[in-house]
């Protein structure tokens, strides 16, 4: 919307309100919301997708719609295949059948999960895919469908192979936000500990803001192409925990192995918490704040992801502005404010 676009989004029907993460846009004092429209829709419903695209006649489609939780895709594999895989096909077919192939550009949210059991380190656009979850397999179908429609019908359809990208708006069941949320609730005494799965997994985490800029840049090219978007740095889940707690002045020591591993508070720098207005944190040296719950293990895991974004840097002139530390700082600050308000309202 900042770029002057009229934006149309699709939301699924739910019995509860589920637009909290974009509600502030409606409250924008500059009335920018006049350029923002939400339609009821679902990627599993072809006629609905066709109708919305026919009504909107979009210049650009950004398909980020998905059942995007990797672990949940093992529980709902057919739905993941339908929404994430065939859903992409439905958009492409809608554009084609409506005669919009020369007007509408399509961005497909492909993913580093395509690399799965990585065949090369770091991963580039040329690294062979080896998905490790129903989610990854569905996204593989979508990836190749985009390539096929581009070649078969001369459509502007592009894959962004995005590595993990996070922000304060990240859903709370994804590991980064689960950790920042837990740590901030703990200092306010609203949560005792957090249960996590595989702490050894490594991810190349970037900031969603940088990555959205790359998506947009991809659709401004003269010719469609596929790009890896990544930072080129990787960290374990354990590292992410340590850095998050450290931002709050809390040093964590990990001890034990496998499912017995625990994260224990080793030291607390109270000055840091004072700066957040906390005189007496509800957390003490020796507290066990991280434990392992095998329920969060995945039947097949993606152990290591690290991308090489050299093509995006060269062709899109894409340079990320955030590093991991800045990302964590922003997430922790935002979650501290949310926890502070929760503390006040729970009293
Ligand atoms: N969610 C979660 N919860 N993951 C955990 C936990 C936990 O308690 N403990 C350890 N992990 C590990 C997972 O096993 C995985 O290796 C890693 O943390 C990251 O998990 P997620 O944050 O759930 O993200 P993801 O890497 O599986 O997938 C995300 O990024 C992809 C690439 O951009 C999702 O956003 C996908 O939709 C996206 O395609």
PDB file of C-alpha atoms in Angstrom, residues 11-269:
ATOM      1  CA  UNK A  11      -9.288 -14.520   4.168  1.00  0.00           C
ATOM      2  CA  UNK A  12     -10.831 -17.804   5.145  1.00  0.00           C
ATOM      3  CA  UNK A  13     -14.096 -17.926   7.058  1.00  0.00           C
ATOM      4  CA  UNK A  14     -13.647 -18.701  10.699  1.00  0.00           C
ATOM      5  CA  UNK A  15     -16.061 -18.581  13.607  1.00  0.00           C
ATOM      6  CA  UNK A  16     -13.577 -16.317  15.391  1.00  0.00           C
ATOM      7  CA  UNK A  17     -11.984 -13.053  14.278  1.00  0.00           C
ATOM      8  CA  UNK A  18      -8.615 -13.932  12.782  1.00  0.00           C
ATOM      9  CA  UNK A  19      -7.383 -10.663  11.286  1.00  0.00           C
ATOM     10  CA  UNK A  20      -5.616  -9.277  14.384  1.00  0.00           C
ATOM     11  CA  UNK A  21      -2.293  -9.081  12.593  1.00  0.00           C
ATOM     12  CA  UNK A  22      -3.635  -6.696   9.945  1.00  0.00           C
ATOM     13  CA  UNK A  23      -6.361  -4.893  11.896  1.00  0.00           C
ATOM     14  CA  UNK A  24      -4.106  -1.879  12.479  1.00  0.00           C
ATOM     15  CA  UNK A  25      -4.226  -1.188   8.746  1.00  0.00           C
ATOM     16  CA  UNK A  26      -7.935  -0.376   9.007  1.00  0.00           C
ATOM     17  CA  UNK A  27      -7.097   2.064  11.786  1.00  0.00           C
ATOM     18  CA  UNK A  28      -4.528   3.973   9.765  1.00  0.00           C
ATOM     19  CA  UNK A  29      -5.148   7.706  10.244  1.00  0.00           C
ATOM     20  CA  UNK A  30      -4.223   8.483   6.634  1.00  0.00           C
ATOM     21  CA  UNK A  31      -7.171   6.498   5.321  1.00  0.00           C
ATOM     22  CA  UNK A  32      -4.818   4.299   3.374  1.00  0.00           C
ATOM     23  CA  UNK A  33      -7.334   1.535   4.129  1.00  0.00           C
ATOM     24  CA  UNK A  34      -9.420   2.763   1.194  1.00  0.00           C
ATOM     25  CA  UNK A  35      -6.900   0.861  -0.910  1.00  0.00           C
ATOM     26  CA  UNK A  36      -7.293  -2.329   1.074  1.00  0.00           C
ATOM     27  CA  UNK A  37      -9.981  -4.928   0.504  1.00  0.00           C
ATOM     28  CA  UNK A  38     -10.495  -8.377   1.974  1.00  0.00           C
ATOM     29  CA  UNK A  39     -12.474 -11.095   0.228  1.00  0.00           C
ATOM     30  CA  UNK A  40     -13.664 -14.366   1.669  1.00  0.00           C
ATOM     31  CA  UNK A  41     -11.861 -17.135  -0.120  1.00  0.00           C
ATOM     32  CA  UNK A  42     -10.037 -20.409   0.064  1.00  0.00           C
ATOM     33  CA  UNK A  43      -7.341 -21.911  -2.112  1.00  0.00           C
ATOM     34  CA  UNK A  44      -9.196 -25.224  -2.034  1.00  0.00           C
ATOM     35  CA  UNK A  45     -12.224 -23.642  -3.781  1.00  0.00           C
ATOM     36  CA  UNK A  46     -11.635 -23.192  -7.528  1.00  0.00           C
ATOM     37  CA  UNK A  47     -14.794 -21.274  -8.396  1.00  0.00           C
ATOM     38  CA  UNK A  48     -14.157 -18.858  -5.552  1.00  0.00           C
ATOM     39  CA  UNK A  49     -10.597 -18.196  -6.756  1.00  0.00           C
ATOM     40  CA  UNK A  50     -11.800 -17.685 -10.323  1.00  0.00           C
ATOM     41  CA  UNK A  51     -14.508 -15.249  -9.182  1.00  0.00           C
ATOM     42  CA  UNK A  52     -12.158 -13.145  -7.058  1.00  0.00           C
ATOM     43  CA  UNK A  53      -9.530 -12.924  -9.807  1.00  0.00           C
ATOM     44  CA  UNK A  54     -12.218 -12.045 -12.337  1.00  0.00           C
ATOM     45  CA  UNK A  55     -13.578  -9.268 -10.117  1.00  0.00           C
ATOM     46  CA  UNK A  56     -10.219  -7.826  -9.119  1.00  0.00           C
ATOM     47  CA  UNK A  57      -8.376  -8.202 -12.468  1.00  0.00           C
ATOM     48  CA  UNK A  58      -5.050  -8.017 -10.588  1.00  0.00           C
ATOM     49  CA  UNK A  59      -1.784  -6.794 -12.087  1.00  0.00           C
ATOM     50  CA  UNK A  60       0.195  -8.816  -9.553  1.00  0.00           C
ATOM     51  CA  UNK A  61      -0.711 -11.851  -7.464  1.00  0.00           C
ATOM     52  CA  UNK A  62       1.398 -12.800  -4.447  1.00  0.00           C
ATOM     53  CA  UNK A  63       0.484 -16.359  -3.495  1.00  0.00           C
ATOM     54  CA  UNK A  64       1.535 -16.756   0.117  1.00  0.00           C
ATOM     55  CA  UNK A  65      -1.587 -18.732   0.929  1.00  0.00           C
ATOM     56  CA  UNK A  66      -0.798 -22.122   2.450  1.00  0.00           C
ATOM     57  CA  UNK A  67      -1.158 -24.493   5.318  1.00  0.00           C
ATOM     58  CA  UNK A  68       2.313 -23.317   6.204  1.00  0.00           C
ATOM     59  CA  UNK A  69       3.176 -25.283   9.346  1.00  0.00           C
ATOM     60  CA  UNK A  70       5.621 -28.071   8.496  1.00  0.00           C
ATOM     61  CA  UNK A  71       4.849 -30.234  11.548  1.00  0.00           C
ATOM     62  CA  UNK A  72       1.079 -29.872  11.131  1.00  0.00           C
ATOM     63  CA  UNK A  73       1.396 -30.972   7.499  1.00  0.00           C
ATOM     64  CA  UNK A  74       2.220 -34.476   8.775  1.00  0.00           C
ATOM     65  CA  UNK A  75      -1.181 -34.479  10.484  1.00  0.00           C
ATOM     66  CA  UNK A  76      -3.059 -32.935   7.552  1.00  0.00           C
ATOM     67  CA  UNK A  77      -1.115 -34.088   4.479  1.00  0.00           C
ATOM     68  CA  UNK A  78      -4.067 -34.158   2.118  1.00  0.00           C
ATOM     69  CA  UNK A  79      -5.174 -30.660   3.067  1.00  0.00           C
ATOM     70  CA  UNK A  80      -1.587 -29.378   2.693  1.00  0.00           C
ATOM     71  CA  UNK A  81      -1.386 -30.934  -0.781  1.00  0.00           C
ATOM     72  CA  UNK A  82      -4.732 -29.425  -1.721  1.00  0.00           C
ATOM     73  CA  UNK A  83      -4.143 -25.882  -0.456  1.00  0.00           C
ATOM     74  CA  UNK A  84      -0.403 -25.539  -1.036  1.00  0.00           C
ATOM     75  CA  UNK A  85       0.026 -27.649  -4.159  1.00  0.00           C
ATOM     76  CA  UNK A  86      -3.234 -27.660  -6.125  1.00  0.00           C
ATOM     77  CA  UNK A  87      -4.122 -24.226  -4.715  1.00  0.00           C
ATOM     78  CA  UNK A  88      -1.268 -22.768  -6.755  1.00  0.00           C
ATOM     79  CA  UNK A  89      -2.484 -24.618  -9.835  1.00  0.00           C
ATOM     80  CA  UNK A  90      -5.957 -23.146  -9.285  1.00  0.00           C
ATOM     81  CA  UNK A  91      -4.560 -19.600  -9.346  1.00  0.00           C
ATOM     82  CA  UNK A  92      -2.571 -20.277 -12.514  1.00  0.00           C
ATOM     83  CA  UNK A  93      -5.570 -21.867 -14.220  1.00  0.00           C
ATOM     84  CA  UNK A  94      -7.843 -19.011 -13.159  1.00  0.00           C
ATOM     85  CA  UNK A  95      -5.478 -16.442 -14.672  1.00  0.00           C
ATOM     86  CA  UNK A  96      -5.189 -18.502 -17.850  1.00  0.00           C
ATOM     87  CA  UNK A  97      -8.905 -19.239 -18.266  1.00  0.00           C
ATOM     88  CA  UNK A  98      -9.823 -15.597 -17.634  1.00  0.00           C
ATOM     89  CA  UNK A  99      -7.497 -14.491 -20.434  1.00  0.00           C
ATOM     90  CA  UNK A 100      -5.202 -12.574 -18.056  1.00  0.00           C
ATOM     91  CA  UNK A 101      -1.927 -14.275 -18.959  1.00  0.00           C
ATOM     92  CA  UNK A 102      -0.449 -11.110 -20.456  1.00  0.00           C
ATOM     93  CA  UNK A 103      -1.710  -8.831 -17.672  1.00  0.00           C
ATOM     94  CA  UNK A 104      -1.289 -10.650 -14.377  1.00  0.00           C
ATOM     95  CA  UNK A 105       2.124 -11.418 -12.915  1.00  0.00           C
ATOM     96  CA  UNK A 106       2.283 -14.211 -10.340  1.00  0.00           C
ATOM     97  CA  UNK A 107       4.656 -14.578  -7.427  1.00  0.00           C
ATOM     98  CA  UNK A 108       4.747 -18.020  -5.817  1.00  0.00           C
ATOM     99  CA  UNK A 109       5.949 -18.405  -2.229  1.00  0.00           C
ATOM    100  CA  UNK A 110       8.301 -21.302  -2.732  1.00  0.00           C
ATOM    101  CA  UNK A 111      10.424 -22.255   0.229  1.00  0.00           C
ATOM    102  CA  UNK A 112      13.741 -23.472   1.533  1.00  0.00           C
ATOM    103  CA  UNK A 113      11.772 -26.538   2.710  1.00  0.00           C
ATOM    104  CA  UNK A 114      12.155 -27.705  -0.913  1.00  0.00           C
ATOM    105  CA  UNK A 115      15.830 -28.395  -0.132  1.00  0.00           C
ATOM    106  CA  UNK A 116      14.910 -30.541   2.881  1.00  0.00           C
ATOM    107  CA  UNK A 117      17.622 -33.161   3.129  1.00  0.00           C
ATOM    108  CA  UNK A 118      20.126 -30.784   1.642  1.00  0.00           C
ATOM    109  CA  UNK A 119      22.134 -31.980  -1.332  1.00  0.00           C
ATOM    110  CA  UNK A 120      24.535 -29.042  -1.252  1.00  0.00           C
ATOM    111  CA  UNK A 121      25.729 -26.383   1.217  1.00  0.00           C
ATOM    112  CA  UNK A 122      24.869 -23.541   0.822  1.00  0.00           C
ATOM    113  CA  UNK A 123      21.707 -23.943  -1.242  1.00  0.00           C
ATOM    114  CA  UNK A 124      21.253 -22.038  -4.511  1.00  0.00           C
ATOM    115  CA  UNK A 125      18.687 -21.978  -7.325  1.00  0.00           C
ATOM    116  CA  UNK A 126      20.563 -24.937  -8.855  1.00  0.00           C
ATOM    117  CA  UNK A 127      20.632 -27.180  -5.761  1.00  0.00           C
ATOM    118  CA  UNK A 128      18.485 -30.317  -6.295  1.00  0.00           C
ATOM    119  CA  UNK A 129      15.318 -30.461  -4.183  1.00  0.00           C
ATOM    120  CA  UNK A 130      14.650 -33.161  -1.580  1.00  0.00           C
ATOM    121  CA  UNK A 131      11.542 -32.210   0.437  1.00  0.00           C
ATOM    122  CA  UNK A 132      11.050 -33.851   3.827  1.00  0.00           C
ATOM    123  CA  UNK A 133       7.402 -33.198   4.706  1.00  0.00           C
ATOM    124  CA  UNK A 134       3.962 -33.241   3.087  1.00  0.00           C
ATOM    125  CA  UNK A 135       4.255 -29.435   3.158  1.00  0.00           C
ATOM    126  CA  UNK A 136       7.566 -29.573   1.260  1.00  0.00           C
ATOM    127  CA  UNK A 137       6.212 -32.076  -1.268  1.00  0.00           C
ATOM    128  CA  UNK A 138       3.117 -29.924  -1.900  1.00  0.00           C
ATOM    129  CA  UNK A 139       5.359 -26.891  -2.402  1.00  0.00           C
ATOM    130  CA  UNK A 140       7.459 -28.924  -4.860  1.00  0.00           C
ATOM    131  CA  UNK A 141       4.341 -29.518  -6.975  1.00  0.00           C
ATOM    132  CA  UNK A 142       3.593 -25.790  -6.820  1.00  0.00           C
ATOM    133  CA  UNK A 143       7.169 -24.849  -7.746  1.00  0.00           C
ATOM    134  CA  UNK A 144       7.188 -26.959 -10.886  1.00  0.00           C
ATOM    135  CA  UNK A 145       3.656 -25.948 -11.847  1.00  0.00           C
ATOM    136  CA  UNK A 146       4.804 -22.321 -11.832  1.00  0.00           C
ATOM    137  CA  UNK A 147       7.780 -23.208 -14.055  1.00  0.00           C
ATOM    138  CA  UNK A 148       5.571 -25.259 -16.362  1.00  0.00           C
ATOM    139  CA  UNK A 149       2.935 -22.539 -16.838  1.00  0.00           C
ATOM    140  CA  UNK A 150       5.671 -20.012 -17.480  1.00  0.00           C
ATOM    141  CA  UNK A 151       7.116 -22.183 -20.232  1.00  0.00           C
ATOM    142  CA  UNK A 152       3.852 -23.553 -21.636  1.00  0.00           C
ATOM    143  CA  UNK A 153       1.765 -20.370 -21.702  1.00  0.00           C
ATOM    144  CA  UNK A 154       4.397 -17.654 -21.581  1.00  0.00           C
ATOM    145  CA  UNK A 155       2.994 -16.400 -18.269  1.00  0.00           C
ATOM    146  CA  UNK A 156       4.882 -14.129 -15.894  1.00  0.00           C
ATOM    147  CA  UNK A 157       5.158 -16.628 -13.031  1.00  0.00           C
ATOM    148  CA  UNK A 158       8.106 -16.565 -10.631  1.00  0.00           C
ATOM    149  CA  UNK A 159       9.226 -18.630  -7.642  1.00  0.00           C
ATOM    150  CA  UNK A 160      10.781 -16.948  -4.627  1.00  0.00           C
ATOM    151  CA  UNK A 161      12.637 -19.688  -2.765  1.00  0.00           C
ATOM    152  CA  UNK A 162      12.511 -17.931   0.569  1.00  0.00           C
ATOM    153  CA  UNK A 163      14.373 -19.147   3.603  1.00  0.00           C
ATOM    154  CA  UNK A 164      12.750 -18.654   7.018  1.00  0.00           C
ATOM    155  CA  UNK A 165      11.644 -15.069   7.516  1.00  0.00           C
ATOM    156  CA  UNK A 166      10.354 -13.790  10.801  1.00  0.00           C
ATOM    157  CA  UNK A 167       9.006 -10.649  12.450  1.00  0.00           C
ATOM    158  CA  UNK A 168       6.996  -9.631  15.495  1.00  0.00           C
ATOM    159  CA  UNK A 169       3.919 -10.754  13.541  1.00  0.00           C
ATOM    160  CA  UNK A 170       5.146 -14.339  13.182  1.00  0.00           C
ATOM    161  CA  UNK A 171       2.573 -16.911  14.293  1.00  0.00           C
ATOM    162  CA  UNK A 172       3.179 -18.123  17.837  1.00  0.00           C
ATOM    163  CA  UNK A 173       3.582 -21.798  16.916  1.00  0.00           C
ATOM    164  CA  UNK A 174       6.680 -21.195  14.786  1.00  0.00           C
ATOM    165  CA  UNK A 175       9.849 -21.619  16.758  1.00  0.00           C
ATOM    166  CA  UNK A 176      11.255 -18.059  16.774  1.00  0.00           C
ATOM    167  CA  UNK A 177       8.080 -16.427  18.007  1.00  0.00           C
ATOM    168  CA  UNK A 178       7.406 -19.295  20.391  1.00  0.00           C
ATOM    169  CA  UNK A 179      10.768 -18.538  22.006  1.00  0.00           C
ATOM    170  CA  UNK A 180      10.510 -14.725  22.098  1.00  0.00           C
ATOM    171  CA  UNK A 181       6.979 -14.968  23.407  1.00  0.00           C
ATOM    172  CA  UNK A 182       7.925 -17.490  26.102  1.00  0.00           C
ATOM    173  CA  UNK A 183      11.002 -15.590  27.324  1.00  0.00           C
ATOM    174  CA  UNK A 184       9.083 -12.318  27.631  1.00  0.00           C
ATOM    175  CA  UNK A 185       6.133 -13.946  29.397  1.00  0.00           C
ATOM    176  CA  UNK A 186       8.583 -15.616  31.799  1.00  0.00           C
ATOM    177  CA  UNK A 187      10.151 -12.370  33.006  1.00  0.00           C
ATOM    178  CA  UNK A 188       6.654 -11.125  33.812  1.00  0.00           C
ATOM    179  CA  UNK A 189       5.808 -14.370  35.627  1.00  0.00           C
ATOM    180  CA  UNK A 190       3.134 -15.314  33.096  1.00  0.00           C
ATOM    181  CA  UNK A 191       4.829 -18.550  31.968  1.00  0.00           C
ATOM    182  CA  UNK A 192       7.186 -20.921  33.799  1.00  0.00           C
ATOM    183  CA  UNK A 193       9.095 -22.621  30.978  1.00  0.00           C
ATOM    184  CA  UNK A 194       8.938 -23.471  27.307  1.00  0.00           C
ATOM    185  CA  UNK A 195       8.887 -26.960  25.766  1.00  0.00           C
ATOM    186  CA  UNK A 196      10.677 -27.257  22.447  1.00  0.00           C
ATOM    187  CA  UNK A 197      11.583 -30.005  19.972  1.00  0.00           C
ATOM    188  CA  UNK A 198      14.862 -30.375  18.089  1.00  0.00           C
ATOM    189  CA  UNK A 199      17.342 -27.759  19.342  1.00  0.00           C
ATOM    190  CA  UNK A 200      20.034 -28.874  16.877  1.00  0.00           C
ATOM    191  CA  UNK A 201      18.154 -27.849  13.726  1.00  0.00           C
ATOM    192  CA  UNK A 202      19.778 -24.913  11.960  1.00  0.00           C
ATOM    193  CA  UNK A 203      17.970 -22.223  10.059  1.00  0.00           C
ATOM    194  CA  UNK A 204      18.893 -19.224   7.928  1.00  0.00           C
ATOM    195  CA  UNK A 205      16.592 -16.611   9.490  1.00  0.00           C
ATOM    196  CA  UNK A 206      15.902 -13.227   7.917  1.00  0.00           C
ATOM    197  CA  UNK A 207      13.426 -10.426   8.495  1.00  0.00           C
ATOM    198  CA  UNK A 208      10.071 -10.608   6.683  1.00  0.00           C
ATOM    199  CA  UNK A 209      10.295  -6.922   5.729  1.00  0.00           C
ATOM    200  CA  UNK A 210      13.459  -7.519   3.708  1.00  0.00           C
ATOM    201  CA  UNK A 211      11.972 -10.615   2.106  1.00  0.00           C
ATOM    202  CA  UNK A 212       8.751  -8.931   1.038  1.00  0.00           C
ATOM    203  CA  UNK A 213      10.838  -6.297  -0.732  1.00  0.00           C
ATOM    204  CA  UNK A 214      12.536  -9.125  -2.659  1.00  0.00           C
ATOM    205  CA  UNK A 215       9.142 -10.582  -3.649  1.00  0.00           C
ATOM    206  CA  UNK A 216       8.081  -7.246  -5.073  1.00  0.00           C
ATOM    207  CA  UNK A 217      11.383  -6.763  -6.896  1.00  0.00           C
ATOM    208  CA  UNK A 218      10.937 -10.156  -8.551  1.00  0.00           C
ATOM    209  CA  UNK A 219       7.687  -9.031 -10.152  1.00  0.00           C
ATOM    210  CA  UNK A 220       9.213  -5.787 -11.456  1.00  0.00           C
ATOM    211  CA  UNK A 221      11.676  -7.641 -13.702  1.00  0.00           C
ATOM    212  CA  UNK A 222      11.149  -7.751 -17.457  1.00  0.00           C
ATOM    213  CA  UNK A 223      11.309 -11.542 -17.446  1.00  0.00           C
ATOM    214  CA  UNK A 224      10.147 -13.990 -14.770  1.00  0.00           C
ATOM    215  CA  UNK A 225      12.788 -15.980 -12.955  1.00  0.00           C
ATOM    216  CA  UNK A 226      13.302 -17.960  -9.728  1.00  0.00           C
ATOM    217  CA  UNK A 227      15.376 -16.659  -6.824  1.00  0.00           C
ATOM    218  CA  UNK A 228      16.789 -17.873  -3.525  1.00  0.00           C
ATOM    219  CA  UNK A 229      16.209 -15.254  -0.823  1.00  0.00           C
ATOM    220  CA  UNK A 230      18.330 -15.861   2.272  1.00  0.00           C
ATOM    221  CA  UNK A 231      20.854 -14.159   4.534  1.00  0.00           C
ATOM    222  CA  UNK A 232      23.693 -16.669   4.014  1.00  0.00           C
ATOM    223  CA  UNK A 233      24.023 -17.225   7.777  1.00  0.00           C
ATOM    224  CA  UNK A 234      22.722 -20.138   9.809  1.00  0.00           C
ATOM    225  CA  UNK A 235      22.069 -20.646  13.532  1.00  0.00           C
ATOM    226  CA  UNK A 236      20.693 -23.472  15.652  1.00  0.00           C
ATOM    227  CA  UNK A 237      17.458 -23.283  17.619  1.00  0.00           C
ATOM    228  CA  UNK A 238      19.641 -23.478  20.740  1.00  0.00           C
ATOM    229  CA  UNK A 239      21.517 -20.338  19.572  1.00  0.00           C
ATOM    230  CA  UNK A 240      18.254 -18.555  18.964  1.00  0.00           C
ATOM    231  CA  UNK A 241      17.172 -19.361  22.539  1.00  0.00           C
ATOM    232  CA  UNK A 242      20.446 -18.082  23.990  1.00  0.00           C
ATOM    233  CA  UNK A 243      20.355 -14.856  21.989  1.00  0.00           C
ATOM    234  CA  UNK A 244      16.723 -14.195  22.886  1.00  0.00           C
ATOM    235  CA  UNK A 245      17.263 -14.627  26.621  1.00  0.00           C
ATOM    236  CA  UNK A 246      20.533 -12.676  26.399  1.00  0.00           C
ATOM    237  CA  UNK A 247      18.667  -9.705  24.921  1.00  0.00           C
ATOM    238  CA  UNK A 248      16.799  -9.690  28.263  1.00  0.00           C
ATOM    239  CA  UNK A 249      20.051  -9.938  30.233  1.00  0.00           C
ATOM    240  CA  UNK A 250      19.485 -13.616  31.025  1.00  0.00           C
ATOM    241  CA  UNK A 251      22.302 -16.074  30.346  1.00  0.00           C
ATOM    242  CA  UNK A 252      21.186 -19.635  29.637  1.00  0.00           C
ATOM    243  CA  UNK A 253      23.301 -22.735  30.069  1.00  0.00           C
ATOM    244  CA  UNK A 254      22.276 -25.958  28.350  1.00  0.00           C
ATOM    245  CA  UNK A 255      22.939 -29.233  30.119  1.00  0.00           C
ATOM    246  CA  UNK A 256      21.999 -32.859  29.471  1.00  0.00           C
ATOM    247  CA  UNK A 257      21.506 -34.662  26.180  1.00  0.00           C
ATOM    248  CA  UNK A 258      18.663 -35.620  23.871  1.00  0.00           C
ATOM    249  CA  UNK A 259      15.231 -35.408  25.443  1.00  0.00           C
ATOM    250  CA  UNK A 260      16.841 -34.752  28.839  1.00  0.00           C
ATOM    251  CA  UNK A 261      18.519 -31.545  27.711  1.00  0.00           C
ATOM    252  CA  UNK A 262      17.488 -28.474  29.678  1.00  0.00           C
ATOM    253  CA  UNK A 263      18.098 -24.749  29.448  1.00  0.00           C
ATOM    254  CA  UNK A 264      18.931 -23.341  32.884  1.00  0.00           C
ATOM    255  CA  UNK A 265      19.333 -19.721  33.961  1.00  0.00           C
ATOM    256  CA  UNK A 266      23.029 -19.142  34.702  1.00  0.00           C
ATOM    257  CA  UNK A 267      23.101 -15.414  35.382  1.00  0.00           C
ATOM    258  CA  UNK A 268      20.843 -12.377  35.260  1.00  0.00           C
ATOM    259  CA  UNK A 269      21.932  -8.836  34.471  1.00  0.00           C
TER     260      UNK A 269
END
